[in-house]
Each structure stands twice: as C-alpha cells, then as structure tokens.
Short mmCIF file of C-alpha atoms and ligand atoms in Angstrom, two decimals:
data_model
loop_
_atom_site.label_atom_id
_atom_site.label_comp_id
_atom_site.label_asym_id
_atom_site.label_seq_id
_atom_site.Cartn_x
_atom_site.Cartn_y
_atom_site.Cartn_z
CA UNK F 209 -4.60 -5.18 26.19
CA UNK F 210 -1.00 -4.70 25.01
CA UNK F 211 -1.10 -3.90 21.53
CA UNK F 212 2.01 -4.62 18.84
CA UNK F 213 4.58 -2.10 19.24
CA UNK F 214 5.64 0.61 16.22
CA UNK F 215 6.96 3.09 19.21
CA UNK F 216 9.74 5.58 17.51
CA UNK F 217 9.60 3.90 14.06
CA UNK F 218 9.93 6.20 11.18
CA UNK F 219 7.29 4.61 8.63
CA UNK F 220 6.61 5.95 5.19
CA UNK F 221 3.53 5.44 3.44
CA UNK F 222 2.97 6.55 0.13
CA UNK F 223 -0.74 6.87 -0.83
CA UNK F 224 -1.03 7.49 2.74
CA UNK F 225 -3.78 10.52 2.40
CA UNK F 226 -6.83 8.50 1.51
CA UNK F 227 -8.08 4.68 2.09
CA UNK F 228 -6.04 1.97 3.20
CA UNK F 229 -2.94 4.34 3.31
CA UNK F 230 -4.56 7.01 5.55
CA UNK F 231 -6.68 4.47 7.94
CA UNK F 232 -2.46 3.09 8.59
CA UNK F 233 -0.79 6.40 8.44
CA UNK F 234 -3.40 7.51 11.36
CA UNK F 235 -3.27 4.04 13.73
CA UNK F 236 0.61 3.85 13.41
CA UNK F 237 0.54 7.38 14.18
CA UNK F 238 -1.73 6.78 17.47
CA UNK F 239 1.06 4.08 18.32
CA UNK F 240 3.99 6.19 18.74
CA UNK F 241 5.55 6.13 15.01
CA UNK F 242 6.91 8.99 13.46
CA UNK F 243 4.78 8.91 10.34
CA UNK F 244 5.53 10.00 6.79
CA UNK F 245 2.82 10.45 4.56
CA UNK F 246 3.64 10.88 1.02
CA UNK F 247 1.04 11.14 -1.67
CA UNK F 248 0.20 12.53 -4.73
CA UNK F 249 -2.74 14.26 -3.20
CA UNK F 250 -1.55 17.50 -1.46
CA UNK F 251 -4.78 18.64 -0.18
CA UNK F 252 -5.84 15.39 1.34
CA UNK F 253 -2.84 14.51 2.87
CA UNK F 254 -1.79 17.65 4.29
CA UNK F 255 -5.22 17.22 5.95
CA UNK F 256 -4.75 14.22 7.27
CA UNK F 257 -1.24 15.10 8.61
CA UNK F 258 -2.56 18.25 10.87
CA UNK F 259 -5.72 15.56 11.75
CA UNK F 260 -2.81 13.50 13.42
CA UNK F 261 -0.68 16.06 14.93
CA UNK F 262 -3.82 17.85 16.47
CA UNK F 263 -3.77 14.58 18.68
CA UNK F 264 -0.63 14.82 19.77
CA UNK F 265 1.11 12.44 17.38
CA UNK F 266 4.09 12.77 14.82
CA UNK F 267 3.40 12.59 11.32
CA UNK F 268 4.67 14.76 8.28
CA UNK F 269 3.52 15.16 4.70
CA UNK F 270 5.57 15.14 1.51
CA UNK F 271 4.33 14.72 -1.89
CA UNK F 272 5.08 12.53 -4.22
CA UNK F 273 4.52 10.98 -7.68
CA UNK F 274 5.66 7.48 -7.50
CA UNK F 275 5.67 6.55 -10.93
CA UNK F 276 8.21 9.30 -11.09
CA UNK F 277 12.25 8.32 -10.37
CA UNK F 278 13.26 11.65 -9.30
CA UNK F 279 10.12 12.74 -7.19
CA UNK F 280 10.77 9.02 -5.53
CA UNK F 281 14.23 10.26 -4.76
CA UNK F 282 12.99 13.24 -3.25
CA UNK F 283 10.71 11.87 -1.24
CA UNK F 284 13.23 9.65 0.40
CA UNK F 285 15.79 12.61 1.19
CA UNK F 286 13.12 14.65 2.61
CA UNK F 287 11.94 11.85 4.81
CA UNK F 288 15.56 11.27 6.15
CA UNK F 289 15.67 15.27 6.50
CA UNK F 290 12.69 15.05 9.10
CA UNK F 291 12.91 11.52 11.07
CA UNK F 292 16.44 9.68 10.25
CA UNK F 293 16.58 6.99 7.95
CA UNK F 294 13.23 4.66 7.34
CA UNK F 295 12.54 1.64 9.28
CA UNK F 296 9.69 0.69 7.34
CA UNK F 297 7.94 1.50 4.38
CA UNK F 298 4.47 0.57 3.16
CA UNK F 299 4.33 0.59 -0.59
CA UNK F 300 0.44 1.42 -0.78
CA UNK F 301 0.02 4.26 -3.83
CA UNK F 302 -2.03 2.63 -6.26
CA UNK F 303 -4.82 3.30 -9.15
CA UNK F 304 -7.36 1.31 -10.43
CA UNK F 305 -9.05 1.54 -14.11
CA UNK F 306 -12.24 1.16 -15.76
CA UNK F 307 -13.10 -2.33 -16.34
CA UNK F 308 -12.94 -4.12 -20.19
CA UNK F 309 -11.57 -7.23 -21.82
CA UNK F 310 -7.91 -7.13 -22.47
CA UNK F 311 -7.94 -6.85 -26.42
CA UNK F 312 -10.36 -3.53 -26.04
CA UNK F 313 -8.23 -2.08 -23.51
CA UNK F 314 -5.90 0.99 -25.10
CA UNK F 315 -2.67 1.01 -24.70
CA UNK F 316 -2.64 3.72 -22.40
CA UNK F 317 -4.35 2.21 -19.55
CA UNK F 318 -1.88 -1.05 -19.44
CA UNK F 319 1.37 1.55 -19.51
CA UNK F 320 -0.12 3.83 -16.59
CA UNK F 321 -1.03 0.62 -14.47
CA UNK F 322 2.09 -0.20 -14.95
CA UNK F 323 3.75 3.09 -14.05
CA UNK F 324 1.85 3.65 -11.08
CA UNK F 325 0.84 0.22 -9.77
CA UNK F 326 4.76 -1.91 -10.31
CA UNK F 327 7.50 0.84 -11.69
CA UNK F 328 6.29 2.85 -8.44
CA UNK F 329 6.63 -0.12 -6.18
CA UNK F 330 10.26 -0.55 -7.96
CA UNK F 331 11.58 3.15 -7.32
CA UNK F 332 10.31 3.33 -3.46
CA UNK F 333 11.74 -0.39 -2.99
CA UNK F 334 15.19 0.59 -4.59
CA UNK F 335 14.78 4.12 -2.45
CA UNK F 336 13.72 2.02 1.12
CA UNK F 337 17.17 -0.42 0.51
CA UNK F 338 19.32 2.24 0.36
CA UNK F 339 18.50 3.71 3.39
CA UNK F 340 17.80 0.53 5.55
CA UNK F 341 21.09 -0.74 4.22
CA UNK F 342 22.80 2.33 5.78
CA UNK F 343 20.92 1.54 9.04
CA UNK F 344 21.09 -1.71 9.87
CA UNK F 345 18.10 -3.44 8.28
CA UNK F 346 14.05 -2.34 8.17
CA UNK F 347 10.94 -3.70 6.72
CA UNK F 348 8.99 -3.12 3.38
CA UNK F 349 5.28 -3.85 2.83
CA UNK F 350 3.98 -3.74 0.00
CA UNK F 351 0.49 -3.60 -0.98
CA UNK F 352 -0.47 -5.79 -3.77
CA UNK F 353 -4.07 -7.21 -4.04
CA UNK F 354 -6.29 -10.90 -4.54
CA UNK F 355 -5.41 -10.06 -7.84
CA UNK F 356 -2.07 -10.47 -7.51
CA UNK F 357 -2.24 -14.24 -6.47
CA UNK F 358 -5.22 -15.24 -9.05
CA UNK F 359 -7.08 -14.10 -12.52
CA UNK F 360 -9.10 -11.01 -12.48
CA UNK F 361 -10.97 -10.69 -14.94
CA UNK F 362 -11.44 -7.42 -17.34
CA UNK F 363 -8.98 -5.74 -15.34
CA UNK F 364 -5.71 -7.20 -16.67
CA UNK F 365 -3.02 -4.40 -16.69
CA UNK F 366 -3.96 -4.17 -13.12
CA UNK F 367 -3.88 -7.67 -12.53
CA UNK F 368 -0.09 -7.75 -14.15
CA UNK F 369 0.86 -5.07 -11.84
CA UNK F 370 -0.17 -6.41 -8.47
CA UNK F 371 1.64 -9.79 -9.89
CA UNK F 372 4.29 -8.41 -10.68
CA UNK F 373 5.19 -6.32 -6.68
CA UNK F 374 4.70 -10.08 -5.38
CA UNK F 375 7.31 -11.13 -7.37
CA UNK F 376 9.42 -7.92 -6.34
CA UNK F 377 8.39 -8.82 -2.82
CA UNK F 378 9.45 -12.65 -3.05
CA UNK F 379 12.71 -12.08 -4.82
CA UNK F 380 13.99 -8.76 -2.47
CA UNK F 381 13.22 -10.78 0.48
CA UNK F 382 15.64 -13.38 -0.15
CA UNK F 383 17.61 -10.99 -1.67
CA UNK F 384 18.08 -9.10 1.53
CA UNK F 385 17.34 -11.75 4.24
CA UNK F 386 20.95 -11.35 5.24
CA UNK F 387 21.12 -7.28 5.59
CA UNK F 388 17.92 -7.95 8.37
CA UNK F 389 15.34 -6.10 5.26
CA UNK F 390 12.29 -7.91 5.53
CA UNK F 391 10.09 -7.62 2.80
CA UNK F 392 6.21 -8.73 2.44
CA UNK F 393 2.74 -7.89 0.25
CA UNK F 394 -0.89 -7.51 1.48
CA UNK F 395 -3.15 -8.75 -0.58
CA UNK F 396 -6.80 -7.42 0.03
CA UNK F 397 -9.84 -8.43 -1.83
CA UNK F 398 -12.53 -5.37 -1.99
CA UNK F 399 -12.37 -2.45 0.53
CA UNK F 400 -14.27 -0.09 1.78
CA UNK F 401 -12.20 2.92 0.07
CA UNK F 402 -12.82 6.10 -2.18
CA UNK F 403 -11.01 4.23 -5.32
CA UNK F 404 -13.59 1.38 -4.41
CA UNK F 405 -16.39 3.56 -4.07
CA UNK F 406 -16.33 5.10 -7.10
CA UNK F 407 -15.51 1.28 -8.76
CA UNK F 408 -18.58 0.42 -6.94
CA UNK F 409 -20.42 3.55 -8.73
CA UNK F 410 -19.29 3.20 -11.90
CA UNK F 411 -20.37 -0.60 -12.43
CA UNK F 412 -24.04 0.05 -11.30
CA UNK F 413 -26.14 -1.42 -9.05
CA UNK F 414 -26.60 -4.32 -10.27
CA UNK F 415 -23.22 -5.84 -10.92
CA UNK F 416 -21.72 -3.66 -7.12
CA UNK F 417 -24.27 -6.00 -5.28
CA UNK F 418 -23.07 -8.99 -7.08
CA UNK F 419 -19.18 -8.17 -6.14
CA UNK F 420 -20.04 -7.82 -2.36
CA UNK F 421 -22.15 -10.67 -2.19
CA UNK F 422 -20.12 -12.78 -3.84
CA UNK F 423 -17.40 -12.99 -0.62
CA UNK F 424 -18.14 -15.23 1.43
CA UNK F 425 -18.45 -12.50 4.30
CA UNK F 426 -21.15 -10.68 1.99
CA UNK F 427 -19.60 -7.92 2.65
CA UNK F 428 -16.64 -5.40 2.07
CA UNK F 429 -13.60 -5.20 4.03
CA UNK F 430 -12.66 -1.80 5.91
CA UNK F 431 -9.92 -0.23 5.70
CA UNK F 432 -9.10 -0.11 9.71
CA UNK F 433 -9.00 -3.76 9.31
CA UNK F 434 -6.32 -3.43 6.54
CA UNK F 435 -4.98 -0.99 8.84
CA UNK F 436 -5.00 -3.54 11.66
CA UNK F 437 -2.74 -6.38 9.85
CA UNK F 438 -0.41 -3.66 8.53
CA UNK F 439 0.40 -2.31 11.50
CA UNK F 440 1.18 -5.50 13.21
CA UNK F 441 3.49 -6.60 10.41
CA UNK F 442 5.03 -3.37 10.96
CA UNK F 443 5.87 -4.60 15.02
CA UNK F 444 8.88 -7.39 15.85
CA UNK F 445 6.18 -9.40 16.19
CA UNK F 446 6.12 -10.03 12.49
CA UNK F 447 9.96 -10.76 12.81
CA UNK F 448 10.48 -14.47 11.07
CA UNK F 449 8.09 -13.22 7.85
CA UNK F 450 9.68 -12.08 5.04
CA UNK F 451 8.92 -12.99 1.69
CA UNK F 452 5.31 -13.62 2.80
CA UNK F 453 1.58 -12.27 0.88
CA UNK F 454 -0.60 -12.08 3.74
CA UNK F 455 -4.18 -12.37 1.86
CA UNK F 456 -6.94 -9.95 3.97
CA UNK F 457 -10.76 -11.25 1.61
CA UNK F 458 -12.98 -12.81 3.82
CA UNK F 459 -12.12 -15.98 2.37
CA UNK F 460 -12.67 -14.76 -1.45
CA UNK F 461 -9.97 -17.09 -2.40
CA UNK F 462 -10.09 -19.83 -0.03
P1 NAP E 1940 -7.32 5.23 -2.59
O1 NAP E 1940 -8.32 5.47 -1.52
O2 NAP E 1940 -7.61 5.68 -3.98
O3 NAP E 1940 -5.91 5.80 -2.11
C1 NAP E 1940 -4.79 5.74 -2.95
C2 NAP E 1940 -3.98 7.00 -2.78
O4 NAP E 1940 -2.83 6.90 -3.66
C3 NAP E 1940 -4.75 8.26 -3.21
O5 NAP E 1940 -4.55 9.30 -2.30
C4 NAP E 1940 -4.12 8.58 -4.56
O6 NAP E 1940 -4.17 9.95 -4.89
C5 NAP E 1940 -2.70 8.14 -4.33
N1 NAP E 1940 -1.96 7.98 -5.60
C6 NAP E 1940 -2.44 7.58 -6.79
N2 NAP E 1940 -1.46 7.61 -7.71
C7 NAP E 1940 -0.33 8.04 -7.08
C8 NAP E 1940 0.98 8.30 -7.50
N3 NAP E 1940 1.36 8.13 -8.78
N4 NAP E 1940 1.88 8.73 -6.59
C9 NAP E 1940 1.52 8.93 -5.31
N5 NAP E 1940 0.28 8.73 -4.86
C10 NAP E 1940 -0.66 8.29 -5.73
O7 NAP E 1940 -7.01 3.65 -2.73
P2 NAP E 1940 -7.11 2.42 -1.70
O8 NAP E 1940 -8.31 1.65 -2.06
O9 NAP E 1940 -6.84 2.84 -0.33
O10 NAP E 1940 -5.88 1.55 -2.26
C11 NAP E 1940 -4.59 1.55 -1.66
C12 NAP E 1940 -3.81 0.40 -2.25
O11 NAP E 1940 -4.46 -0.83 -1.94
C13 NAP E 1940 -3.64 0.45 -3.76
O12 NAP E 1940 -2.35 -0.01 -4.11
C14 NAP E 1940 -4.69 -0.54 -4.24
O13 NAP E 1940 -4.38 -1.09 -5.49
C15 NAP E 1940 -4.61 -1.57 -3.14
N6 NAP E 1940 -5.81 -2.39 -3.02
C16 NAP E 1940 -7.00 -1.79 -2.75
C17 NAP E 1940 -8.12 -2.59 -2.64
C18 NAP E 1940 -9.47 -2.01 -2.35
O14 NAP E 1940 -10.45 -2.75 -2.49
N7 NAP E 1940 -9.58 -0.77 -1.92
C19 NAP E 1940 -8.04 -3.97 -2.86
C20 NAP E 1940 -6.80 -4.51 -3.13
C21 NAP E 1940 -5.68 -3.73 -3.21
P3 NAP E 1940 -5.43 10.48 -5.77
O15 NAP E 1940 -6.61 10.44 -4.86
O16 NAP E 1940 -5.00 11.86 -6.15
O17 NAP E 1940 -5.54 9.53 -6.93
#
C-alpha cells in the first residue's frame, strides 16, 4: 500500500517529545521528513530524537518555551539553521489544568492556559509565515481540541484557548490562501497520552470510567491514530483544505 507522501519535508513540531507530538514526530520521521522536534522537555525529546535517528531517519531536537516570543524566535532560526526553511508546522505544545467551575478557578490558571495553549499558537504561527512566505507557501496544523468546537465544562480557560487557535486557524487561512499557506486544527476528544493519564488519575476511578465510556467508541483514542490524520494532512493529498477543524472523537460530538 502506497502511503501519503511527507518525503524531504522539513516539519516542526513543538510538543513533539511526548503524546500526540512524539507518536507524529516519529511516523513523519519513518516517512522520509526531516523532523524538528521542539519542546519544552529536553530530556524527553532529546530521547526521542536519537530513538529516530537510530533507525535511520532525520530528526533534530531544539527546545523551546512557546509561550515565550523570543525562545519562539529561536526556535525558528535554529530550525532554518539545520533543514532550510519549514514546510509545515504542527502547532501541538499544550497543557491541561485541574478541573473546577470557572468562578473558583484563580487567576493564574486562566493566564497560563492562555500563555501556553493560544499566545503559543500565535508566536509559532507568526514564526511559520515568515518563513513559508520566503519559500513559496507551506502548511500549518494546529492542534486544538473537541473543546474548541463545543462547551467543556469545569475546564474553561482551556476551553477559551483551544477556541480561540480555531479562530487563528480560520482567519490565517483565508488570510494566506493566496501566498499557497494552508492552515488547519485537529480537534481530538480524549487520548491515550501522559497529560491524559495523569487527568485520568487525578479524577479517580470513578468519574475516568465515566469519561471513556461516555464516547460512543467506549474507549480512548491513541495517539498513532492522531498521528495517522496528521500526517496525511501533512501530504498534497490534503491540498484543497485550508481553513478546515478536522474533529478525531469517536463520534463524541456527532
Ligand atoms: P503531552 O503528552 O503532555 O505532550 C505535550 C508536550 O508539550 C509535553 O512534552 C510538554 O512538556 C510540552 N509542553 C508543555 N508546555 C510547553 C511549552 N510552554 N513549550 C513547549 N512545550 C511545552 O500532551 P498530549 O496529550 O500529547 O497533547 C498534545 C496536544 O493535543 C495539546 O495541545 C493538547 O491540548 C491537545 N489535545 C490533547 C488531547 C488528549 O486527550 N491527549 C485531546 C485534545 C487535544 P512537559 O511534559 O514538560 O509538560
């Protein structure tokens, strides 16, 4: 079986050393893309970077806050420095936080969401134009969630976040249709990941059984099948979507 080509792409993903990130950064990899893994996580993703070049494939790691303007900035330079300019970037660094109704909430939680979850989005989509403009055109995912397209409960600032990099997403597409940038969101419900796994953990027994049976699959997604969808957006095959959220649940929200 042919599979969707990503052969000599340069493709940066930040959060790209654990979960959804690292399950794409490792299959693009395996396709023939020249990977860039930038995370927050040194240890992790340095890891996962020698994992990939061990089989023969071309990835490099470069750290990266993304709620920070200037470590965004780096990130981008150093990423030209190793493969050229970026065809594609997967927007995919992202936090979660502890569950509770929006008026008990501090402060704190909503402006670090925020930060990390939409500001971060913001820096790597204003870093990503620059360089596809300079090249001829690319493609930016972004990763947003089910709860960026409907309510979710007791986890508001996290909600506004992932609603807020759909609008980015909408708006830059049609913003850039013309300069050949594509630009579309992913929008999983619950996956198999360490930030789930530790959600799962933290909200008991109980109340984790009632969030995996309550999709309609009665189960959890993976992250290779994440992986999967990303990495055929990322082919030509993909090449009339822009401006698209491509929901991944199981049918949570159908
Ligand atoms: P994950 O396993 O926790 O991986 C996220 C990675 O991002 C981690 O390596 C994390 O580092 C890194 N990171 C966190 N803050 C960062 C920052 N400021 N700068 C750079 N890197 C940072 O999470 P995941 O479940 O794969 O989630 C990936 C994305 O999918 C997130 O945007 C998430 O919101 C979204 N999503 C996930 C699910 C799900 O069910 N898993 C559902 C919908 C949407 P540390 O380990 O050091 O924190």
């Amino acid at each position: 079986m042919t599979v969707a080509s990503v052969q000599d792409k340069h493709i940066l993903i930040t959060g790209g050393a654990s979960g959804i990130g690292a399950a794409s950064a490792s299959l693009l990899a395996s396709r023939g893309a020249k990977v860039t893994v930038a995370d927050m996580n040194v240890e992790l993703g340095e890891s996962l970077v020698k994992q990939i070049n061990e089989q023969g494939h071309v990835a490099s790691f470069v750290p990266v806050d993304v709620s920070e303007a200037d470590s965004v900035a780096s990130l981008f330079a150093a990423a030209k420095d190793n493969y050229g300019p970026v065809n594609i970037v997967i927007n995919n660094a992202g936090i979660d936080h502890l569950p509770g109704a929006l008026a008990d909430l501090d402060d704190a939680v909503w402006h670090k969401n925020i930060a990390v979850n939409l500001t971060g989005v913001w820096y790597c989509m204003k870093q990503s134009v620059k360089q596809m403009l300079s090249n001829g055109g690319g493609h930016i995912i972004n990763i947003s969630s089910v709860a960026g397209i409907h309510s979710a409960p007791l986890v508001a600032p996290y909600c506004a976040a992932k609603h807020g990099v759909i609008g980015l997403t909408k708006t830059a597409a049609v913003e850039y249709a013309k300069a050949n940038i594509r630009v579309n969101a992913v929008c999983p419900s619950f996956i198999r990941t360490p930030m789930v796994e530790k959600m799962l953990e933290q909200v008991g027994e109980k109340m984790a059984t009632r969030l995996i049976k309550g999709n309609p699959m009665k189960r959890l997604g993976e992250a290779d099948e994440i992986a999967a969808t990303i990495a055929w957006l990322c082919s030509d095959e993909s090449s009339f979507m822009t401006g698209h959220n491509v929901v991944l649940d199981g049918g949570m929200t159908a």
